[in-house]
Amino acid sequence: MESLADAAAVASRACELWRRQARASVAARGVFRAALSGGRTPALLFERLAAAALPWKSTELFWVDERYVPHGHAESNFALARELLLGRVPIPEAQVHPMPTGSGEPARDAAAYEALLRTVFAGRSWPGFDLCLLGLGEDGHTASLFPGGPELVEKRRWVLATRSPKGVADRLSLSIPALVRSGLCLFLACGTEKSAAFKAALGRPAGPASPARLVWSAAARGVFLLDKQAAGGIPPGQGAGWAGFLS
Ligand code: 6PG
């Protein structure tokens, strides 16, 4: 967990971690598979990634979640990435896999995306993304996994149709088991309004586990990058002694 000076520093650090993970994955297996979240927070990171020297020819991009709107819609997570990143980097189009939102039935499109992932990760019991980029909602949601939702106890499916209490109601989302085996779950959170959700993700105060806590606590490897507002006062730099801070 790292508390950084501001959103720009969070984006720069996230870009560095992405670069390291991409280079290690390509060196080890010839491919780097990353899944993207949406929302406002990743925008600065997408701009950093577009300007960085990265192995795009060996990169495959997927999505952690999507709002159930056409891909040209202002609320579409794919549209955000296409505008700030995809149109600026030499990633082959065949290696970009947006979540489908065109059948009119979220559950059908969720199943279709799961079928795609099962071909990409053939022979595996769960997908093995090299990096999943995750945000944090004020209510403790992450991906499109929301507090109290049935999706929080999913044990079998990789991709789910979920319902958001705010904004675009119908969503598609990777499930918790599909997320937590990633090579790196990279959480980004900026702004004072995320501070309580961040502390809840760490289990403070005790209470029903938020979706972010369920993912963070089960992640094979998780990193939380926060600006000082979201970190709630921990000085910039490595946030040592978090338990003491959060007691
Ligand atoms: C989405 C995201 C969602 C997001 C959080 C934080 O589709 O909305 O995947 O999980 O990461 O809601 O959103 P902001 O970055 O806009 O605060």
mmCIF file of C-alpha atoms and ligand atoms in Angstrom:
data_model
loop_
_atom_site.group_PDB
_atom_site.id
_atom_site.type_symbol
_atom_site.label_atom_id
_atom_site.label_comp_id
_atom_site.label_asym_id
_atom_site.label_seq_id
_atom_site.Cartn_x
_atom_site.Cartn_y
_atom_site.Cartn_z
ATOM 1 C CA MET A 1 0.000 0.000 0.000
ATOM 2 C CA GLU A 2 1.484 3.335 -1.008
ATOM 3 C CA SER A 3 0.293 6.803 -0.084
ATOM 4 C CA LEU A 4 1.417 9.273 -2.763
ATOM 5 C CA ALA A 5 1.328 13.041 -3.004
ATOM 6 C CA ASP A 6 -1.529 13.423 -5.473
ATOM 7 C CA ALA A 7 -3.474 11.811 -8.320
ATOM 8 C CA ALA A 8 -0.672 12.523 -10.789
ATOM 9 C CA ALA A 9 1.815 10.663 -8.591
ATOM 10 C CA VAL A 10 -0.634 7.758 -8.259
ATOM 11 C CA ALA A 11 -0.938 7.570 -12.062
ATOM 12 C CA SER A 12 2.835 7.671 -12.530
ATOM 13 C CA ARG A 13 3.424 4.944 -9.954
ATOM 14 C CA ALA A 14 0.641 2.820 -11.439
ATOM 15 C CA CYS A 15 2.230 3.203 -14.873
ATOM 16 C CA GLU A 16 5.565 2.029 -13.456
ATOM 17 C CA LEU A 17 3.969 -1.042 -11.849
ATOM 18 C CA TRP A 18 2.134 -1.779 -15.102
ATOM 19 C CA ARG A 19 5.395 -1.522 -17.037
ATOM 20 C CA ARG A 20 7.188 -3.898 -14.658
ATOM 21 C CA GLN A 21 4.331 -6.417 -14.767
ATOM 22 C CA ALA A 22 4.082 -6.200 -18.565
ATOM 23 C CA ARG A 23 7.789 -6.741 -19.109
ATOM 24 C CA ALA A 24 7.950 -9.631 -16.629
ATOM 25 C CA SER A 25 4.878 -11.330 -18.147
ATOM 26 C CA VAL A 26 6.153 -11.007 -21.724
ATOM 27 C CA ALA A 27 9.591 -12.258 -20.704
ATOM 28 C CA ALA A 28 8.040 -15.261 -18.943
ATOM 29 C CA ARG A 29 5.178 -16.209 -21.319
ATOM 30 C CA GLY A 30 5.406 -13.997 -24.377
ATOM 31 C CA VAL A 31 2.145 -12.215 -23.531
ATOM 32 C CA PHE A 32 0.780 -9.690 -21.007
ATOM 33 C CA ARG A 33 -2.942 -9.906 -20.273
ATOM 34 C CA ALA A 34 -4.467 -6.982 -18.382
ATOM 35 C CA ALA A 35 -8.069 -6.198 -17.436
ATOM 36 C CA LEU A 36 -9.202 -2.588 -17.080
ATOM 37 C CA SER A 37 -11.724 -0.885 -14.840
ATOM 38 C CA GLY A 38 -13.552 2.294 -15.726
ATOM 39 C CA GLY A 39 -14.626 5.370 -13.825
ATOM 40 C CA ARG A 40 -12.683 8.622 -13.619
ATOM 41 C CA THR A 41 -9.606 7.484 -11.706
ATOM 42 C CA PRO A 42 -7.893 5.498 -14.498
ATOM 43 C CA ALA A 43 -7.978 8.474 -16.926
ATOM 44 C CA LEU A 44 -4.599 9.853 -15.842
ATOM 45 C CA LEU A 45 -3.103 6.368 -15.886
ATOM 46 C CA PHE A 46 -4.381 5.736 -19.428
ATOM 47 C CA GLU A 47 -2.648 8.908 -20.545
ATOM 48 C CA ARG A 48 0.619 7.807 -18.867
ATOM 49 C CA LEU A 49 0.354 4.353 -20.485
ATOM 50 C CA ALA A 50 -0.234 5.916 -23.902
ATOM 51 C CA ALA A 51 3.029 7.834 -23.570
ATOM 52 C CA ALA A 52 5.095 4.975 -22.136
ATOM 53 C CA ALA A 53 7.336 2.470 -23.936
ATOM 54 C CA LEU A 54 5.337 -0.735 -23.422
ATOM 55 C CA PRO A 55 5.135 -4.103 -25.221
ATOM 56 C CA TRP A 56 1.769 -3.428 -26.901
ATOM 57 C CA LYS A 57 2.321 -6.000 -29.652
ATOM 58 C CA SER A 58 2.428 -8.655 -26.911
ATOM 59 C CA THR A 59 -0.378 -7.177 -24.816
ATOM 60 C CA GLU A 60 -3.991 -8.381 -24.697
ATOM 61 C CA LEU A 61 -6.535 -6.094 -23.046
ATOM 62 C CA PHE A 62 -9.739 -7.160 -21.328
ATOM 63 C CA TRP A 63 -12.207 -5.439 -19.022
ATOM 64 C CA VAL A 64 -12.855 -5.935 -15.320
ATOM 65 C CA ASP A 65 -16.338 -4.564 -15.751
ATOM 66 C CA GLU A 66 -18.588 -2.571 -18.035
ATOM 67 C CA ARG A 67 -21.718 -0.503 -17.874
ATOM 68 C CA TYR A 68 -24.432 -2.091 -20.025
ATOM 69 C CA VAL A 69 -24.492 0.656 -22.635
ATOM 70 C CA PRO A 70 -23.324 0.792 -26.285
ATOM 71 C CA HIS A 71 -19.561 1.023 -26.666
ATOM 72 C CA GLY A 72 -19.931 4.575 -28.019
ATOM 73 C CA HIS A 73 -21.869 5.739 -24.961
ATOM 74 C CA ALA A 74 -20.342 8.377 -22.689
ATOM 75 C CA GLU A 75 -20.698 5.994 -19.720
ATOM 76 C CA SER A 76 -18.906 3.111 -21.438
ATOM 77 C CA ASN A 77 -15.659 1.957 -19.829
ATOM 78 C CA PHE A 78 -14.487 0.775 -23.228
ATOM 79 C CA ALA A 79 -15.168 4.222 -24.723
ATOM 80 C CA LEU A 80 -12.998 5.846 -22.044
ATOM 81 C CA ALA A 81 -10.076 3.503 -22.753
ATOM 82 C CA ARG A 82 -10.527 3.864 -26.522
ATOM 83 C CA GLU A 83 -10.388 7.666 -26.261
ATOM 84 C CA LEU A 84 -7.430 7.969 -23.854
ATOM 85 C CA LEU A 85 -5.396 4.858 -24.635
ATOM 86 C CA LEU A 86 -6.363 2.464 -27.430
ATOM 87 C CA GLY A 87 -6.277 5.046 -30.191
ATOM 88 C CA ARG A 88 -2.772 6.116 -29.147
ATOM 89 C CA VAL A 89 -0.884 2.818 -28.856
ATOM 90 C CA PRO A 90 0.035 0.122 -31.419
ATOM 91 C CA ILE A 91 -1.989 -2.687 -29.870
ATOM 92 C CA PRO A 92 -3.472 -4.967 -32.561
ATOM 93 C CA GLU A 93 -7.269 -4.618 -32.582
ATOM 94 C CA ALA A 94 -7.627 -8.399 -32.372
ATOM 95 C CA GLN A 95 -5.944 -8.217 -28.965
ATOM 96 C CA VAL A 96 -8.511 -5.831 -27.492
ATOM 97 C CA HIS A 97 -11.514 -7.619 -25.957
ATOM 98 C CA PRO A 98 -14.276 -5.282 -24.750
ATOM 99 C CA MET A 99 -17.168 -6.760 -22.820
ATOM 100 C CA PRO A 100 -20.146 -7.192 -25.194
ATOM 101 C CA THR A 101 -23.202 -5.064 -24.405
ATOM 102 C CA GLY A 102 -25.237 -5.496 -27.567
ATOM 103 C CA SER A 103 -27.566 -8.464 -27.101
ATOM 104 C CA GLY A 104 -30.024 -6.597 -24.904
ATOM 105 C CA GLU A 105 -29.607 -9.273 -22.227
ATOM 106 C CA PRO A 106 -26.751 -8.621 -19.718
ATOM 107 C CA ALA A 107 -26.690 -12.248 -18.544
ATOM 108 C CA ARG A 108 -26.301 -13.479 -22.122
ATOM 109 C CA ASP A 109 -23.422 -11.068 -22.787
ATOM 110 C CA ALA A 110 -21.800 -11.991 -19.460
ATOM 111 C CA ALA A 111 -21.907 -15.653 -20.501
ATOM 112 C CA ALA A 112 -20.479 -14.766 -23.921
ATOM 113 C CA TYR A 113 -17.569 -12.930 -22.326
ATOM 114 C CA GLU A 114 -16.968 -15.829 -19.986
ATOM 115 C CA ALA A 115 -16.861 -18.153 -23.010
ATOM 116 C CA LEU A 116 -14.225 -15.899 -24.570
ATOM 117 C CA LEU A 117 -12.156 -15.926 -21.380
ATOM 118 C CA ARG A 118 -12.426 -19.703 -21.164
ATOM 119 C CA THR A 119 -10.847 -19.980 -24.606
ATOM 120 C CA VAL A 120 -8.113 -17.485 -23.742
ATOM 121 C CA PHE A 121 -7.356 -19.269 -20.457
ATOM 122 C CA ALA A 122 -8.135 -22.766 -21.787
ATOM 123 C CA GLY A 123 -7.438 -25.528 -19.293
ATOM 124 C CA ARG A 124 -7.546 -23.255 -16.265
ATOM 125 C CA SER A 125 -10.171 -23.340 -13.539
ATOM 126 C CA TRP A 126 -9.994 -19.528 -13.285
ATOM 127 C CA PRO A 127 -8.639 -16.763 -15.545
ATOM 128 C CA GLY A 128 -5.022 -15.821 -14.964
ATOM 129 C CA PHE A 129 -4.760 -12.136 -15.791
ATOM 130 C CA ASP A 130 -1.322 -10.680 -15.278
ATOM 131 C CA LEU A 131 -2.834 -7.449 -13.983
ATOM 132 C CA CYS A 132 -6.324 -6.334 -12.999
ATOM 133 C CA LEU A 133 -6.793 -2.593 -12.609
ATOM 134 C CA LEU A 134 -9.346 -1.846 -9.897
ATOM 135 C CA GLY A 135 -10.981 1.290 -8.543
ATOM 136 C CA LEU A 136 -12.822 1.940 -5.312
ATOM 137 C CA GLY A 137 -16.308 3.337 -4.917
ATOM 138 C CA GLU A 138 -17.303 5.449 -1.931
ATOM 139 C CA ASP A 139 -19.628 2.616 -0.887
ATOM 140 C CA GLY A 140 -16.762 0.128 -0.995
ATOM 141 C CA HIS A 141 -17.636 -1.369 -4.372
ATOM 142 C CA THR A 142 -14.938 -2.397 -6.798
ATOM 143 C CA ALA A 143 -15.294 -3.609 -10.361
ATOM 144 C CA SER A 144 -19.094 -3.768 -10.612
ATOM 145 C CA LEU A 145 -19.429 -5.753 -7.400
ATOM 146 C CA PHE A 146 -21.682 -3.896 -5.015
ATOM 147 C CA PRO A 147 -22.367 -4.121 -1.261
ATOM 148 C CA GLY A 148 -25.030 -6.725 -0.443
ATOM 149 C CA GLY A 149 -25.145 -8.048 -3.995
ATOM 150 C CA PRO A 150 -25.535 -11.793 -4.675
ATOM 151 C CA GLU A 151 -22.375 -11.535 -6.757
ATOM 152 C CA LEU A 152 -20.311 -11.376 -3.551
ATOM 153 C CA VAL A 153 -20.838 -15.077 -2.878
ATOM 154 C CA GLU A 154 -20.319 -16.303 -6.458
ATOM 155 C CA LYS A 155 -18.073 -19.358 -6.487
ATOM 156 C CA ARG A 156 -18.415 -20.730 -10.014
ATOM 157 C CA ARG A 157 -18.920 -18.137 -12.740
ATOM 158 C CA TRP A 158 -16.151 -15.942 -14.102
ATOM 159 C CA VAL A 159 -18.327 -13.116 -15.473
ATOM 160 C CA LEU A 160 -21.586 -11.871 -13.988
ATOM 161 C CA ALA A 161 -24.440 -9.535 -14.774
ATOM 162 C CA THR A 162 -24.847 -7.274 -11.756
ATOM 163 C CA ARG A 163 -26.947 -4.271 -10.749
ATOM 164 C CA SER A 164 -25.558 -0.930 -9.609
ATOM 165 C CA PRO A 165 -27.527 1.189 -7.118
ATOM 166 C CA LYS A 166 -26.227 4.332 -8.858
ATOM 167 C CA GLY A 167 -25.714 5.420 -12.435
ATOM 168 C CA VAL A 168 -26.101 2.827 -15.162
ATOM 169 C CA ALA A 169 -27.942 0.038 -13.366
ATOM 170 C CA ASP A 170 -27.075 -2.970 -15.540
ATOM 171 C CA ARG A 171 -23.421 -3.967 -15.365
ATOM 172 C CA LEU A 172 -21.100 -6.791 -16.389
ATOM 173 C CA SER A 173 -18.302 -7.693 -14.002
ATOM 174 C CA LEU A 174 -15.615 -10.242 -13.357
ATOM 175 C CA SER A 175 -16.466 -12.206 -10.232
ATOM 176 C CA ILE A 176 -14.318 -12.148 -7.096
ATOM 177 C CA PRO A 177 -12.723 -15.573 -7.752
ATOM 178 C CA ALA A 178 -11.950 -14.459 -11.325
ATOM 179 C CA LEU A 179 -10.168 -11.350 -10.055
ATOM 180 C CA VAL A 180 -8.145 -12.513 -7.077
ATOM 181 C CA ARG A 181 -5.866 -14.974 -8.879
ATOM 182 C CA SER A 182 -4.422 -12.226 -11.043
ATOM 183 C CA GLY A 183 -0.694 -11.656 -11.050
ATOM 184 C CA LEU A 184 -1.421 -8.211 -9.623
ATOM 185 C CA CYS A 185 -4.636 -6.581 -8.396
ATOM 186 C CA LEU A 186 -3.750 -2.916 -8.688
ATOM 187 C CA PHE A 187 -6.186 -0.701 -6.760
ATOM 188 C CA LEU A 188 -6.220 3.049 -7.354
ATOM 189 C CA ALA A 189 -8.079 5.467 -5.079
ATOM 190 C CA CYS A 190 -7.885 9.253 -5.024
ATOM 191 C CA GLY A 191 -9.828 11.874 -3.117
ATOM 192 C CA THR A 192 -11.076 12.389 0.423
ATOM 193 C CA GLU A 193 -14.364 10.747 -0.492
ATOM 194 C CA LYS A 194 -12.550 7.395 -0.841
ATOM 195 C CA SER A 195 -10.865 7.455 2.573
ATOM 196 C CA ALA A 196 -13.590 5.637 4.520
ATOM 197 C CA ALA A 197 -13.951 2.989 1.797
ATOM 198 C CA PHE A 198 -10.184 2.473 1.814
ATOM 199 C CA LYS A 199 -10.105 1.917 5.568
ATOM 200 C CA ALA A 200 -13.070 -0.448 5.224
ATOM 201 C CA ALA A 201 -11.144 -2.335 2.531
ATOM 202 C CA LEU A 202 -8.477 -2.905 5.164
ATOM 203 C CA GLY A 203 -11.105 -4.094 7.650
ATOM 204 C CA ARG A 204 -11.480 -0.927 9.719
ATOM 205 C CA PRO A 205 -13.872 -0.616 11.392
ATOM 206 C CA ALA A 206 -14.889 -4.258 11.721
ATOM 207 C CA GLY A 207 -18.191 -4.994 10.052
ATOM 208 C CA PRO A 208 -19.645 -6.646 6.944
ATOM 209 C CA ALA A 209 -16.846 -6.988 4.411
ATOM 210 C CA SER A 210 -17.109 -4.520 1.531
ATOM 211 C CA PRO A 211 -16.620 -5.839 -2.016
ATOM 212 C CA ALA A 212 -13.232 -4.112 -2.087
ATOM 213 C CA ARG A 213 -12.266 -5.842 1.160
ATOM 214 C CA LEU A 214 -13.349 -9.225 -0.206
ATOM 215 C CA VAL A 215 -11.127 -8.739 -3.246
ATOM 216 C CA TRP A 216 -8.232 -7.067 -1.435
ATOM 217 C CA SER A 217 -8.087 -9.698 1.324
ATOM 218 C CA ALA A 218 -8.221 -12.627 -1.113
ATOM 219 C CA ALA A 219 -5.922 -11.233 -3.809
ATOM 220 C CA ALA A 220 -2.850 -13.346 -4.520
ATOM 221 C CA ARG A 221 -0.946 -10.063 -4.890
ATOM 222 C CA GLY A 222 -2.550 -6.686 -4.248
ATOM 223 C CA VAL A 223 -1.208 -3.149 -4.292
ATOM 224 C CA PHE A 224 -3.219 -0.110 -3.156
ATOM 225 C CA LEU A 225 -2.071 3.219 -4.572
ATOM 226 C CA LEU A 226 -3.696 6.235 -2.946
ATOM 227 C CA ASP A 227 -3.275 9.967 -2.904
ATOM 228 C CA LYS A 228 -2.936 11.541 0.519
ATOM 229 C CA GLN A 229 -6.614 12.518 0.620
ATOM 230 C CA ALA A 230 -7.781 8.934 0.142
ATOM 231 C CA ALA A 231 -5.078 7.645 2.509
ATOM 232 C CA GLY A 232 -6.537 9.888 5.206
ATOM 233 C CA GLY A 233 -3.423 11.601 6.405
ATOM 234 C CA ILE A 234 -0.642 9.040 5.993
ATOM 235 C CA PRO A 235 2.304 11.052 4.621
ATOM 236 C CA PRO A 236 3.322 10.415 0.975
ATOM 237 C CA GLY A 237 5.595 7.426 0.484
ATOM 238 C CA GLN A 238 5.375 3.806 1.607
ATOM 239 C CA GLY A 239 2.615 3.629 4.181
ATOM 240 C CA ALA A 240 4.520 1.748 6.867
ATOM 241 C CA GLY A 241 2.765 0.852 10.093
ATOM 242 C CA TRP A 242 -0.704 0.861 8.617
ATOM 243 C CA ALA A 243 -2.155 -1.246 11.378
ATOM 244 C CA GLY A 244 -1.102 1.360 13.933
ATOM 245 C CA PHE A 245 -2.448 4.150 11.774
ATOM 246 C CA LEU A 246 -5.785 2.473 11.320
ATOM 247 C CA SER A 247 -6.311 1.331 14.908
HETATM 248 C C1 6PG B 1 -16.917 1.438 -12.999
HETATM 249 C C2 6PG B 1 -15.651 1.032 -12.298
HETATM 250 C C3 6PG B 1 -15.858 1.187 -10.828
HETATM 251 C C4 6PG B 1 -14.956 2.337 -10.434
HETATM 252 C C5 6PG B 1 -15.353 2.945 -9.110
HETATM 253 C C6 6PG B 1 -14.537 4.212 -8.837
HETATM 254 O O1 6PG B 1 -17.284 0.827 -14.014
HETATM 255 O O2 6PG B 1 -17.494 2.431 -12.541
HETATM 256 O O3 6PG B 1 -15.121 -0.103 -12.663
HETATM 257 O O4 6PG B 1 -15.550 0.073 -10.045
HETATM 258 O O5 6PG B 1 -13.619 1.869 -10.380
HETATM 259 O O6 6PG B 1 -16.728 3.275 -9.161
HETATM 260 O O7 6PG B 1 -14.888 5.139 -9.825
HETATM 261 P P1 6PG B 1 -14.110 6.536 -9.953
HETATM 262 O O8 6PG B 1 -12.716 6.220 -10.404
HETATM 263 O O9 6PG B 1 -14.876 7.317 -10.996
HETATM 264 O O10 6PG B 1 -14.141 7.184 -8.575
#
